[in-house]
mmCIF file of C-alpha atoms in Angstrom:
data_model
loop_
_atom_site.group_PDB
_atom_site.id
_atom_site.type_symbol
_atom_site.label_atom_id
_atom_site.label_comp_id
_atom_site.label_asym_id
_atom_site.label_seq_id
_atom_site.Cartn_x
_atom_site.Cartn_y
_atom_site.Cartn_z
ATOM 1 C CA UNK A 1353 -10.915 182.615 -91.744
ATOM 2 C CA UNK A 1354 -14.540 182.702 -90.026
ATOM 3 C CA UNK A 1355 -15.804 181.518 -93.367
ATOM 4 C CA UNK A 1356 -13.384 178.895 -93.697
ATOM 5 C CA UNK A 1357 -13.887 177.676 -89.858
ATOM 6 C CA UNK A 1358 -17.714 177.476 -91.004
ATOM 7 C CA UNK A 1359 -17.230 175.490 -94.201
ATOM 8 C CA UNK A 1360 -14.540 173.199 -92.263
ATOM 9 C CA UNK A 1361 -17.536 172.884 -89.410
ATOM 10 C CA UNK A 1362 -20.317 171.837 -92.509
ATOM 11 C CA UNK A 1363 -17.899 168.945 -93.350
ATOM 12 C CA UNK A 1364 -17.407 167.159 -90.104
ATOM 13 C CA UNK A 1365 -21.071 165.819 -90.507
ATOM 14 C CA UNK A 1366 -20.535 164.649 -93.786
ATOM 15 C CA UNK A 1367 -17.060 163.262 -93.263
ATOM 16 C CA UNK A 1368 -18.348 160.821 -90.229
ATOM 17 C CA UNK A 1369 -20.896 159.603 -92.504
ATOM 18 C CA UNK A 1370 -18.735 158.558 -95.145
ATOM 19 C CA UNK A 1371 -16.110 157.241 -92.801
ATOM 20 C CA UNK A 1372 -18.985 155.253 -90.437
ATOM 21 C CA UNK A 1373 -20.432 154.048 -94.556
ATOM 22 C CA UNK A 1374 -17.560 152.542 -95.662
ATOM 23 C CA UNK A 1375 -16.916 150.914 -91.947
ATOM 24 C CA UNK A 1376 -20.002 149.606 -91.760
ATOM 25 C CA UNK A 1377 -19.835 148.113 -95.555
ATOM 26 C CA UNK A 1378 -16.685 146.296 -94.413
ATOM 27 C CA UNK A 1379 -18.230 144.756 -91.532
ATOM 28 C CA UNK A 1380 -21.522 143.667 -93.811
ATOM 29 C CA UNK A 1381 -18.400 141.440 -95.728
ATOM 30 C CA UNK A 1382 -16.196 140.230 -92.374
ATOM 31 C CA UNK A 1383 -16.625 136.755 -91.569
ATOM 32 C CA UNK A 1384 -17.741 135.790 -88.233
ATOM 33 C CA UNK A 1385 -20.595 138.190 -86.012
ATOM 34 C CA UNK A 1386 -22.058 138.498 -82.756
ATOM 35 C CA UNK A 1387 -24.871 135.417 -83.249
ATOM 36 C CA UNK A 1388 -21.797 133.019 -84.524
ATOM 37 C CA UNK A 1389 -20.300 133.484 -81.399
ATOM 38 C CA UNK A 1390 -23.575 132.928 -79.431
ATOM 39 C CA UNK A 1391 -24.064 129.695 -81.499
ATOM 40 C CA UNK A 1392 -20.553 128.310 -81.058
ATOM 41 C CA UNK A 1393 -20.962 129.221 -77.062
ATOM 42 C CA UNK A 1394 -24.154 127.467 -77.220
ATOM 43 C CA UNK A 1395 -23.120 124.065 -78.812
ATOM 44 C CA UNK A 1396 -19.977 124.413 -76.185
ATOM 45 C CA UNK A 1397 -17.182 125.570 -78.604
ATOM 46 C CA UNK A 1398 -14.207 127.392 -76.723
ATOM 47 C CA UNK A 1399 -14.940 130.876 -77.772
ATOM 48 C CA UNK A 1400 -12.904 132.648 -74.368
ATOM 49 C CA UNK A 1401 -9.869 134.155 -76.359
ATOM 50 C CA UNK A 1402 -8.906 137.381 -74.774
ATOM 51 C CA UNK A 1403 -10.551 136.848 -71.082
ATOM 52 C CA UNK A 1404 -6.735 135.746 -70.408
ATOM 53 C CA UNK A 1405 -6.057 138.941 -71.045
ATOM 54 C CA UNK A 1406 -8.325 141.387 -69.026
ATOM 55 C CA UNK A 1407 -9.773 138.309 -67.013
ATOM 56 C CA UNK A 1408 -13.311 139.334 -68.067
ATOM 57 C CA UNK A 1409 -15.880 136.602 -67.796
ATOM 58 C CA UNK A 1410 -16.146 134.031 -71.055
ATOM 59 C CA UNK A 1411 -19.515 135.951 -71.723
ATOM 60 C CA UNK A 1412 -17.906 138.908 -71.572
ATOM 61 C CA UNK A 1413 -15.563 137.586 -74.637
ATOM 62 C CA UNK A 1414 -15.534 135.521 -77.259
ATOM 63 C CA UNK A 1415 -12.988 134.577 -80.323
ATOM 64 C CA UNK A 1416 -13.373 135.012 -83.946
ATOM 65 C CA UNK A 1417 -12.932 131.656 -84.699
ATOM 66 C CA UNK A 1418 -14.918 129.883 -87.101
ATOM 67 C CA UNK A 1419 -17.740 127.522 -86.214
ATOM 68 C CA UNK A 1420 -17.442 123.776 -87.489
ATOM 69 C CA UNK A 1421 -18.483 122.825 -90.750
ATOM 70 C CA UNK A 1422 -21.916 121.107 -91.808
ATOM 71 C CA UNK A 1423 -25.308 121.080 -92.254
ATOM 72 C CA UNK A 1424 -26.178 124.755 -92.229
ATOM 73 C CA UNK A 1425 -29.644 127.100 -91.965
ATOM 74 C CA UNK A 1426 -29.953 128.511 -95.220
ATOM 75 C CA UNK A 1427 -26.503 128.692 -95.436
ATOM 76 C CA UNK A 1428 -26.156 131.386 -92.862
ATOM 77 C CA UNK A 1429 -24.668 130.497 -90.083
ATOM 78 C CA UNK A 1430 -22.103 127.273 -89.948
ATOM 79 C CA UNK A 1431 -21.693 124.643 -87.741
ATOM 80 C CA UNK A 1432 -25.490 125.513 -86.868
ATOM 81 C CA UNK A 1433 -26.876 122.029 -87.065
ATOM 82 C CA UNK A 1434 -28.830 120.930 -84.597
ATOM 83 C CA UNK A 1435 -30.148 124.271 -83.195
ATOM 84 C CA UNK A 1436 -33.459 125.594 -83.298
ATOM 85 C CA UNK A 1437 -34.781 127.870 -86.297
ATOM 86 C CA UNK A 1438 -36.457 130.092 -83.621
ATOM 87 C CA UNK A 1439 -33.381 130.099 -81.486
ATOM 88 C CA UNK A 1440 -31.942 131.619 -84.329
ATOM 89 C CA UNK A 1441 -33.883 134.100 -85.339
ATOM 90 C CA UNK A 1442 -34.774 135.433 -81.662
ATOM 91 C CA UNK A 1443 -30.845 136.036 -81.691
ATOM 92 C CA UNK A 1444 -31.475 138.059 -84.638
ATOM 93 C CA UNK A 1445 -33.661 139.861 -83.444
ATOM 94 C CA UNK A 1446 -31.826 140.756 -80.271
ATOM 95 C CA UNK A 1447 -29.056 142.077 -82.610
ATOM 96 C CA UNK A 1448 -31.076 143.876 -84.630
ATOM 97 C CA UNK A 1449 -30.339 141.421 -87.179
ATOM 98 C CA UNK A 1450 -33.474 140.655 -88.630
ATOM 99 C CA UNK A 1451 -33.774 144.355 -90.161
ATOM 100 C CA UNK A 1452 -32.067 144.693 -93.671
ATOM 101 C CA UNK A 1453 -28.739 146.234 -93.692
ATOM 102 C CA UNK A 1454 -29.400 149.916 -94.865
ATOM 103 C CA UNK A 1455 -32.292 150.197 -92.599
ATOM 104 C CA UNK A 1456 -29.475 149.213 -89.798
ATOM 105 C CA UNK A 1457 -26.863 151.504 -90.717
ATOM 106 C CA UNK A 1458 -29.401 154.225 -90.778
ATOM 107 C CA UNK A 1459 -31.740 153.487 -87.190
ATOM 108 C CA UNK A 1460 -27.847 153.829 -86.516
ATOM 109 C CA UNK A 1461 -27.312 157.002 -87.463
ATOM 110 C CA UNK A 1462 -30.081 158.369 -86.054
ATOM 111 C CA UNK A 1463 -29.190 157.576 -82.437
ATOM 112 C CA UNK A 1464 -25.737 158.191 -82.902
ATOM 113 C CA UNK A 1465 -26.618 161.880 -83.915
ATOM 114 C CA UNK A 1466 -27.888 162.232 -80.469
ATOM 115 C CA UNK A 1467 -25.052 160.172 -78.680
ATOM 116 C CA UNK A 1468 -26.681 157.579 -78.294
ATOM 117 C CA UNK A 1469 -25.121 154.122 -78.767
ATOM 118 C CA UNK A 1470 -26.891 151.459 -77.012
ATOM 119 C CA UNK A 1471 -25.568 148.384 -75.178
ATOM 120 C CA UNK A 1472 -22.824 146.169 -75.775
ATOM 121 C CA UNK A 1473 -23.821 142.901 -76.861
ATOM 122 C CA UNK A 1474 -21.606 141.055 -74.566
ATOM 123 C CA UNK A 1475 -21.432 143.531 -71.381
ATOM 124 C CA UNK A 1476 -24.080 144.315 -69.155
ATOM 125 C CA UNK A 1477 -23.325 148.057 -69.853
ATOM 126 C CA UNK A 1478 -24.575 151.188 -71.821
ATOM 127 C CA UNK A 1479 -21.707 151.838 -74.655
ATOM 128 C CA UNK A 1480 -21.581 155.767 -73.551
ATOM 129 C CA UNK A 1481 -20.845 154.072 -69.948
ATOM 130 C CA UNK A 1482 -18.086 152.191 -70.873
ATOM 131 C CA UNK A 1483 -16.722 154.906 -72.744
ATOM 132 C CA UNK A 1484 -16.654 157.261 -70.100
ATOM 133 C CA UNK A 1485 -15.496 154.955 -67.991
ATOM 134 C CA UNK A 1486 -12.546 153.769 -69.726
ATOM 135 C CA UNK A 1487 -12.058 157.323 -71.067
ATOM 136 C CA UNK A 1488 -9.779 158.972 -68.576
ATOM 137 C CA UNK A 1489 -7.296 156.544 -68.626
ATOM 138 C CA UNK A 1490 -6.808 157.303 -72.352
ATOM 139 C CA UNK A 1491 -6.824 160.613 -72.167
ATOM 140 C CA UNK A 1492 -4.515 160.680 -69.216
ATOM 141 C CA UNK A 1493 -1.986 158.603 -70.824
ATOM 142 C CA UNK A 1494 -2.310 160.614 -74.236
ATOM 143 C CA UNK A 1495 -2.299 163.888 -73.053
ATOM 144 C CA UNK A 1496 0.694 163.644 -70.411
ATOM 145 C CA UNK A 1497 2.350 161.356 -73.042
ATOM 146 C CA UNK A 1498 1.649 164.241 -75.819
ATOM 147 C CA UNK A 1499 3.187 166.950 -73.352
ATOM 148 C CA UNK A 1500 5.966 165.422 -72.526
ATOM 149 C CA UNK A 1501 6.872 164.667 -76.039
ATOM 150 C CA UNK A 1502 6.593 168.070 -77.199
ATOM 151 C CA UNK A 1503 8.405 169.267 -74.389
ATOM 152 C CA UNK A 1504 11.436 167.720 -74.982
ATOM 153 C CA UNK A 1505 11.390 167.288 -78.621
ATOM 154 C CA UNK A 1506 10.776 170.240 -79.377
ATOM 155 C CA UNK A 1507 13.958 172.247 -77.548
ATOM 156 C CA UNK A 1508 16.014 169.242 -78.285
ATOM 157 C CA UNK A 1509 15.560 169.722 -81.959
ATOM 158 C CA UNK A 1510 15.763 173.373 -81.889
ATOM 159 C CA UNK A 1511 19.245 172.399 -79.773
ATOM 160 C CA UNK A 1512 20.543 169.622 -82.213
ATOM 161 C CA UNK A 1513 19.898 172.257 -85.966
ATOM 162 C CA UNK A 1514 21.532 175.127 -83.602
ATOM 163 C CA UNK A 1515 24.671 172.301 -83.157
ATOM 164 C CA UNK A 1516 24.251 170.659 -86.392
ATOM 165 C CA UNK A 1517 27.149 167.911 -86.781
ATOM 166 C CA UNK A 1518 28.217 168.806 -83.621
ATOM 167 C CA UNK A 1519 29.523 166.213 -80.629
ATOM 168 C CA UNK A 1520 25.980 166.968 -79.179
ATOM 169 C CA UNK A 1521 23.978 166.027 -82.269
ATOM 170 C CA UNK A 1522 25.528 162.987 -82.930
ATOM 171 C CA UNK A 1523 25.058 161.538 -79.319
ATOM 172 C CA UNK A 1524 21.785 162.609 -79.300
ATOM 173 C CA UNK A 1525 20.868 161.210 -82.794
ATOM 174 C CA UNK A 1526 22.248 157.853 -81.673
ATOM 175 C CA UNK A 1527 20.578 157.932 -78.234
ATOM 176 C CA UNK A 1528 17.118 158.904 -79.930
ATOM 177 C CA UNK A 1529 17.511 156.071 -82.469
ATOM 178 C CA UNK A 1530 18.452 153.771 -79.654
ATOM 179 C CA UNK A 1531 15.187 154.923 -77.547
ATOM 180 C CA UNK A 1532 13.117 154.691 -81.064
ATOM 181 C CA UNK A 1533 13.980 150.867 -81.464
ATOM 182 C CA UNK A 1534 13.025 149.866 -78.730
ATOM 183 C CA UNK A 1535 9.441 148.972 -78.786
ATOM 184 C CA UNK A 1536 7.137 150.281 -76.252
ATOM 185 C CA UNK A 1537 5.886 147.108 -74.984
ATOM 186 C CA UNK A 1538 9.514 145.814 -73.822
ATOM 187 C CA UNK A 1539 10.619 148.958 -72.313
ATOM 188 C CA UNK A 1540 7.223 148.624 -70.453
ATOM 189 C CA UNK A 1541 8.837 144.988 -69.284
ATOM 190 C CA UNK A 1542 11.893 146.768 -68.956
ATOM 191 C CA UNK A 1543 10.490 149.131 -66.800
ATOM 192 C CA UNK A 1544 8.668 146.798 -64.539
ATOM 193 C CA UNK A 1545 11.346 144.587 -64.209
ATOM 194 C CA UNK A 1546 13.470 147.500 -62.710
ATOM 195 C CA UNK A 1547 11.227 149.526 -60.621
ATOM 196 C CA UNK A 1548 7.917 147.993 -60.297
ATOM 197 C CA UNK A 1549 8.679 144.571 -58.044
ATOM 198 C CA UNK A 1550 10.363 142.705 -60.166
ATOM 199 C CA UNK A 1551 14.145 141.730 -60.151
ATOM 200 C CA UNK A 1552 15.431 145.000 -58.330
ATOM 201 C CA UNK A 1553 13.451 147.844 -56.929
ATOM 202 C CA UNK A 1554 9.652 148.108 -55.447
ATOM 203 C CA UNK A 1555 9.244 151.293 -56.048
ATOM 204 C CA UNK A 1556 6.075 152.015 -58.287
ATOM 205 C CA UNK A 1557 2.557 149.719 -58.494
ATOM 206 C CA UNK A 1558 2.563 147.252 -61.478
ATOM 207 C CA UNK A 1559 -1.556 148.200 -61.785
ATOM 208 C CA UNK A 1560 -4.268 150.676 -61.734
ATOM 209 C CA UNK A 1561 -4.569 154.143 -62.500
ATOM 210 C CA UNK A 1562 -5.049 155.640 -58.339
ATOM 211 C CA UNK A 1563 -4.778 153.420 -55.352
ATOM 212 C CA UNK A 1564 -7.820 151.453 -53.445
ATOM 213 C CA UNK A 1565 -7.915 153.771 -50.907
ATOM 214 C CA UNK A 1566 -7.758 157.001 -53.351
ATOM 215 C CA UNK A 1567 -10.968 158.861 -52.257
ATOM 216 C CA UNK A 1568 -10.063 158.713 -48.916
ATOM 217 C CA UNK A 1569 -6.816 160.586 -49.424
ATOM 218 C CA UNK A 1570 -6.476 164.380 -49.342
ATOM 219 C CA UNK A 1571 -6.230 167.100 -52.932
ATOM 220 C CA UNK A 1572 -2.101 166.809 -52.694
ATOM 221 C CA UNK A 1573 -2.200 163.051 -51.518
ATOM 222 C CA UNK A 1574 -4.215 162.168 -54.748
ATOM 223 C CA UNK A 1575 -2.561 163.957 -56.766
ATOM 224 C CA UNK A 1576 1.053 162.198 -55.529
ATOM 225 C CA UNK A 1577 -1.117 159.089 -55.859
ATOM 226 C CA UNK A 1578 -2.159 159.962 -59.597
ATOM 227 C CA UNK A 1579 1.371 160.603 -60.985
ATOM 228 C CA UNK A 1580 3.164 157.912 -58.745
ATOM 229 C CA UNK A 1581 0.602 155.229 -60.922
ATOM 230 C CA UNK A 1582 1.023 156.779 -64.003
ATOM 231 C CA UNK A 1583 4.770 157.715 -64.235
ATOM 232 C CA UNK A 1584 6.058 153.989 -65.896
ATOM 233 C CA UNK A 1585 3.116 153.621 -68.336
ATOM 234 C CA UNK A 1586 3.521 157.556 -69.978
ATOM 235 C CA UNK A 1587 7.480 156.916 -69.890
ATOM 236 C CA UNK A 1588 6.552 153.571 -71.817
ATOM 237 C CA UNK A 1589 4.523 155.570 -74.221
ATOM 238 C CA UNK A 1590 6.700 158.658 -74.673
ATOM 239 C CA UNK A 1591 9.817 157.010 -75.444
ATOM 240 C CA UNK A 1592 8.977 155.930 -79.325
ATOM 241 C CA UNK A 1593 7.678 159.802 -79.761
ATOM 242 C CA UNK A 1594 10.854 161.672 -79.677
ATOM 243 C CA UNK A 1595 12.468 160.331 -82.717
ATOM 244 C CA UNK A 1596 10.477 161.767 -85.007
ATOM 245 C CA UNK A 1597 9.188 164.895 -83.431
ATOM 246 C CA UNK A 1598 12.721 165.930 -82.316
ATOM 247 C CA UNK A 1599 14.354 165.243 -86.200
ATOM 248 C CA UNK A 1600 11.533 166.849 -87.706
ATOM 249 C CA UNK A 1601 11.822 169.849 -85.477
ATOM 250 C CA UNK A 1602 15.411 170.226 -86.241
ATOM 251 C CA UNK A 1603 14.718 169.399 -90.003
ATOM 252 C CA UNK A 1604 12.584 172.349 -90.185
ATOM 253 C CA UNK A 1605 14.756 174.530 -88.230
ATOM 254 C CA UNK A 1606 17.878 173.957 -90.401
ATOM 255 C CA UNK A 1607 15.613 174.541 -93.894
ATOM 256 C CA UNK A 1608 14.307 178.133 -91.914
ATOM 257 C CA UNK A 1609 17.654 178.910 -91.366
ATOM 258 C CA UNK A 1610 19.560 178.808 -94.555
ATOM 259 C CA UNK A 1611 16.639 180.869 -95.555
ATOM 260 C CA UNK A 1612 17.755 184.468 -97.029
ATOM 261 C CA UNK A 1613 15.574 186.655 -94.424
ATOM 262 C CA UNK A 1614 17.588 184.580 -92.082
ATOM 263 C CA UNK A 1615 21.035 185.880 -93.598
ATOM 264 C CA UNK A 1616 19.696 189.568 -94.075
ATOM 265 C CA UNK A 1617 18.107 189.284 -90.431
ATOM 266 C CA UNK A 1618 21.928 188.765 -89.561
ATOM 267 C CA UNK A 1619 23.682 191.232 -91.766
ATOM 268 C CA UNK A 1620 21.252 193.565 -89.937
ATOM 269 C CA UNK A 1621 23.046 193.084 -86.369
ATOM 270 C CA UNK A 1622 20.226 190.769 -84.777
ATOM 271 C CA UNK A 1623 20.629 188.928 -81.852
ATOM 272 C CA UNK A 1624 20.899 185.071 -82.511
ATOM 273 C CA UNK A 1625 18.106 184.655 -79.910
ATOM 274 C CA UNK A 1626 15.582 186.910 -81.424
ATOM 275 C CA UNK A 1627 16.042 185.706 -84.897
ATOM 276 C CA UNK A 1628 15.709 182.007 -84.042
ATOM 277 C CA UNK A 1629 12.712 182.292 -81.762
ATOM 278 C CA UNK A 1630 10.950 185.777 -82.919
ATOM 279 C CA UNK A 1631 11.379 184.246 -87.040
ATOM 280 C CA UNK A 1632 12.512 181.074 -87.368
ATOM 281 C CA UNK A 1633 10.426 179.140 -84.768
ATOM 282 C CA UNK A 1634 7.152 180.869 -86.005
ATOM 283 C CA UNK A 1635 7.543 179.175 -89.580
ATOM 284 C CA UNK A 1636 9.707 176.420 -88.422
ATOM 285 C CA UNK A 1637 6.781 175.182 -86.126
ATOM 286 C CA UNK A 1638 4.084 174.736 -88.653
ATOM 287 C CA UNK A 1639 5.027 172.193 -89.655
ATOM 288 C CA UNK A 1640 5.547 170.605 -86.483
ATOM 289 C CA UNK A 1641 2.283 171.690 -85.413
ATOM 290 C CA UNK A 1642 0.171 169.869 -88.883
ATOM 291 C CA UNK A 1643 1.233 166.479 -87.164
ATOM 292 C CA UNK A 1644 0.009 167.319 -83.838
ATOM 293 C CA UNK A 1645 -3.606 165.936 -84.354
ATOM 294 C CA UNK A 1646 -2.534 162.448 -86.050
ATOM 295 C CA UNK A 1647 -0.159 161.931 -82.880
ATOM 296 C CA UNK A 1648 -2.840 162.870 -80.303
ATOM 297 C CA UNK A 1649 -5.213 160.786 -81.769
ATOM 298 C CA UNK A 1650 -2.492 158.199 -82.076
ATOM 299 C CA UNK A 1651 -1.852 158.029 -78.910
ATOM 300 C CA UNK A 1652 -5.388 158.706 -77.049
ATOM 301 C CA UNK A 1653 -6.726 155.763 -78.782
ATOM 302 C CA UNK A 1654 -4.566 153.237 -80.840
ATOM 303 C CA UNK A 1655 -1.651 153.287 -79.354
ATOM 304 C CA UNK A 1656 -1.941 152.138 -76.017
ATOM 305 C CA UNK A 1657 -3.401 148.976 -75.907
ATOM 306 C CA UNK A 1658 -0.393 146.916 -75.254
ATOM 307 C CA UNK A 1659 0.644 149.303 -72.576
ATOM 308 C CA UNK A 1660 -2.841 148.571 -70.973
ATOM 309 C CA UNK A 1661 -2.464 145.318 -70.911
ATOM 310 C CA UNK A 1662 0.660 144.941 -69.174
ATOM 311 C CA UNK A 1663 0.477 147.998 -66.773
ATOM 312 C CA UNK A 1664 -3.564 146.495 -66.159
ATOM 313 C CA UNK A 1665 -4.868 149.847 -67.511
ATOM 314 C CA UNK A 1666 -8.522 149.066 -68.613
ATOM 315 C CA UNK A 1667 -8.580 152.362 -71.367
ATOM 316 C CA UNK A 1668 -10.285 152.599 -74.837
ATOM 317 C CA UNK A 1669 -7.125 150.944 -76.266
ATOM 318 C CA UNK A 1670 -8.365 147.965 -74.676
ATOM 319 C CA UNK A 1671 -11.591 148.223 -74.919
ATOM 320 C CA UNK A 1672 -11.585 148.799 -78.786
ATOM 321 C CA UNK A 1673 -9.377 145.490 -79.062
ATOM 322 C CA UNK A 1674 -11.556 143.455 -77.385
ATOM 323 C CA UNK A 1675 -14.722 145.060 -78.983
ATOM 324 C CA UNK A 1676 -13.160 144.146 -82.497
ATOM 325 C CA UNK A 1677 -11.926 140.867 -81.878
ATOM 326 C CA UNK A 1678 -15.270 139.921 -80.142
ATOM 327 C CA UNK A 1679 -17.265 141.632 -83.051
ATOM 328 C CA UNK A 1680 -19.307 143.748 -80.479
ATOM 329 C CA UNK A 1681 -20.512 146.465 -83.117
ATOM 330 C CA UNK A 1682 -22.175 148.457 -80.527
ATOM 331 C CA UNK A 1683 -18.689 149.056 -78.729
ATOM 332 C CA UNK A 1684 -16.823 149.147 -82.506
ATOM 333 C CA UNK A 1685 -18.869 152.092 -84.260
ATOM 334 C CA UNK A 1686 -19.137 154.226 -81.326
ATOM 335 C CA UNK A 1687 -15.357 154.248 -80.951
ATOM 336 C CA UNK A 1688 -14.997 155.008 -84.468
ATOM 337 C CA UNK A 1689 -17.541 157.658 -84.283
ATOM 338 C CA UNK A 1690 -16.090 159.010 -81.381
ATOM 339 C CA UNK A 1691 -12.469 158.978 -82.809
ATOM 340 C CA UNK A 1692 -13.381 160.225 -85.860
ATOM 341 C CA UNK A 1693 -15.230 163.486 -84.227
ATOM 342 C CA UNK A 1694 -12.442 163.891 -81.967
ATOM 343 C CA UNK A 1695 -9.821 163.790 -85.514
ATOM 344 C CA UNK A 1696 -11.559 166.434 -87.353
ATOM 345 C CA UNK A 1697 -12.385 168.659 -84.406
ATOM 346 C CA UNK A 1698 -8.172 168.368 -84.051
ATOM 347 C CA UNK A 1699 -7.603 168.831 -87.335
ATOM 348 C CA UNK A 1700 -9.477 172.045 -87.445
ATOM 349 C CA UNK A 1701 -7.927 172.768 -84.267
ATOM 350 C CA UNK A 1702 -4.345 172.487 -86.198
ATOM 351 C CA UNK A 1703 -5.573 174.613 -89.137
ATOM 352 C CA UNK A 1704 -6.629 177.661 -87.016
ATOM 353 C CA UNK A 1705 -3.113 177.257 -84.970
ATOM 354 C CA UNK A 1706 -1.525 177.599 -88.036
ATOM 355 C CA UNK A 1707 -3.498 180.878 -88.768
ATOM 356 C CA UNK A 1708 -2.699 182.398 -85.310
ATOM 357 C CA UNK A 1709 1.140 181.317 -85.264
ATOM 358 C CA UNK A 1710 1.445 183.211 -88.749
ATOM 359 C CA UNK A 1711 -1.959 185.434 -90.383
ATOM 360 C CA UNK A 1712 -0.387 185.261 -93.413
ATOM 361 C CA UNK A 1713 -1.584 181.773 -93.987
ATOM 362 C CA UNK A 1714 -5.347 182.196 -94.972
ATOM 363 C CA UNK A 1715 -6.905 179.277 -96.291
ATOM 364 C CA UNK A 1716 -9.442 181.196 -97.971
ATOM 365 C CA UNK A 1717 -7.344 182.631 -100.112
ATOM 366 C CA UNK A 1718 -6.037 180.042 -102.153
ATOM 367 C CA UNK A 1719 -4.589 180.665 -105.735
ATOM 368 C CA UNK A 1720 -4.972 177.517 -108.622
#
């Protein structure tokens, strides 16, 4: 295994290249960049399309739409006519534009190696400060989310194969489904509408992750403070996870149990209890456990953004969004290198679980 963890360890460097390669290609090809927007903002075209949103300044954000049409320099950048050549190219060279691309992607590299990642083009920040700023508010939602998902899925699931086609199963089934349709960004309204000052009850803040007055507040008092901001927003995002966490775990559970061992286990005057959780969850889990990574990642980082925009959580969901949308590269390719780190590292993570749940899967014994 320690030669497997080693060889697994020698290809995280070379995965993130290849995944930051092809990235990077893509953008090369995407119309629309950082010095369109500048030009646009400087002829006075309305280039504010997400500061509705987060109520950031318009420098803060700009649109990716399209500058008008004629006379161009050298066919480069549209709608430029009537702005200086010079203007032009001491935006480029602000950007780090007026470098060819491969020398770009590499000076990239290079810093990134060392964690560095510059300044955002449109914020007057340091990218590693804006990530670790906005970071605990996507971790918080992701990990609380990711344990209270597990939590119940996971009995619930083992509960439901145990009952299969029972009165219990089919209620639950219906009221998973039910919770599954919903999408996460009405429930949120849902939610609000309910508890949060809306129509009925005042009974949780609409915004913010602790109060104003948070530091001033005792250990217990912030921690009261913590959960009573966060409860609505990691219901919001835990209620789509159960579906398929909870079916999965009882898929596996009722494909470990029809299993002969689990039949000779019982001819052999085992408890019910010690076969299902001393045999059946060990192999039933792995496969629960493979999808644990994806989800994590899932939620830490992509799936949150609408759920930070209406609880007025300013996480990496967010930030990501209005990165891409207001092609601010800096902010782009150090999210993707960060979320691609934090993948692999998982997904090595999952590999070893699976080796320490049950040694006889050894990945470095593999048969062809």
């Amino acid at each position: 295994m320690k030669l497997y963890i080693a060889k697994r360890l020698a290809l995280i460097p070379v995965t993130l290249f290849c995944i930051m390669l092809v990235n990077f290609a893509f953008i090369q090809f995407a119309p629309g960049g950082p010095i369109e927007h500048i030009l646009a903002k400087y002829q006075g075209i309305n280039t504010n399309a997400t500061s509705g949103i987060s109520g950031g300044s318009s420098m803060e954000m700009h649109s990716t739409k399209p500058l008008a049409t004629g006379n161009n320099l050298n066919n480069k950048y549209r709608g430029a006519k009537g702005v200086d050549p010079e203007f032009i190219k001491s935006l480029e060279k602000q950007f780090g534009f007026d470098k060819p691309a491969h020398e770009r992607f590499l000076i990239m590299l290079k810093n990134y190696i060392s964690f560095d990642f510059g300044n955002s083009f449109y914020k007057d920040k340091s990218v590693i400060s804006l990530i670790i700023e906005r970071m605990p508010i996507s971790i918080s939602l992701g990990l609380w989310s990711s344990l209270i998902i597990y939590l119940i899925s996971i009995p619930l699931g083992i509960r439901k194969a145990i009952k299969d086609g029972s009165k219990f199963d089919i209620i639950s089934s219906w009221a998973i489904i039910i919770g599954y349709a919903i999408p996460g960004f009405l429930f949120a309204v849902l939610l609000i509408t309910l508890f949060a000052g809306g129509s009925y009850l005042n009974i949780f803040p609409l915004r913010g992750i602790v109060s104003d007055n948070w530091a001033e507040l005792g250990l217990l008092a912030k921690v009261k403070d913590y959960f009573w901001h966060m409860c609505l927003p990691i219901i919001t995002m835990s209620i789509g996870g159960f579906a398929s966490l909870t079916m999965l775990t009882k898929n596996s559970f009722l494909e470990e149990i029809n299993k002969q061992y689990v039949t000779t286990a019982k001819a052999k005057g085992l408890a019910t209890k010690d076969i299902l959780y001393k045999h059946v969850f060990r192999n039933a889990m792995l496969i629960v456990i493979s999808g644990f990574p994806a989800m994590l990642v899932s939620l830490l980082f992509t799936g949150s953004v609408l759920i930070e925009v209406i609880f007025s959580l300013d996480g990496m969901g967010l930030l990501g969004y209005e990165a891409i949308m207001n092609r601010d590269y800096p902010i782009v390719f150090a999210s993707l290198y960060i979320f691609g780190l934090i993948g692999l590292v998982l997904n090595l993570i999952s590999d070893i679980t699976y080796h320490l749940i049950d040694p006889r899967i050894d990945f470095e014994r593999r048969d062809f």
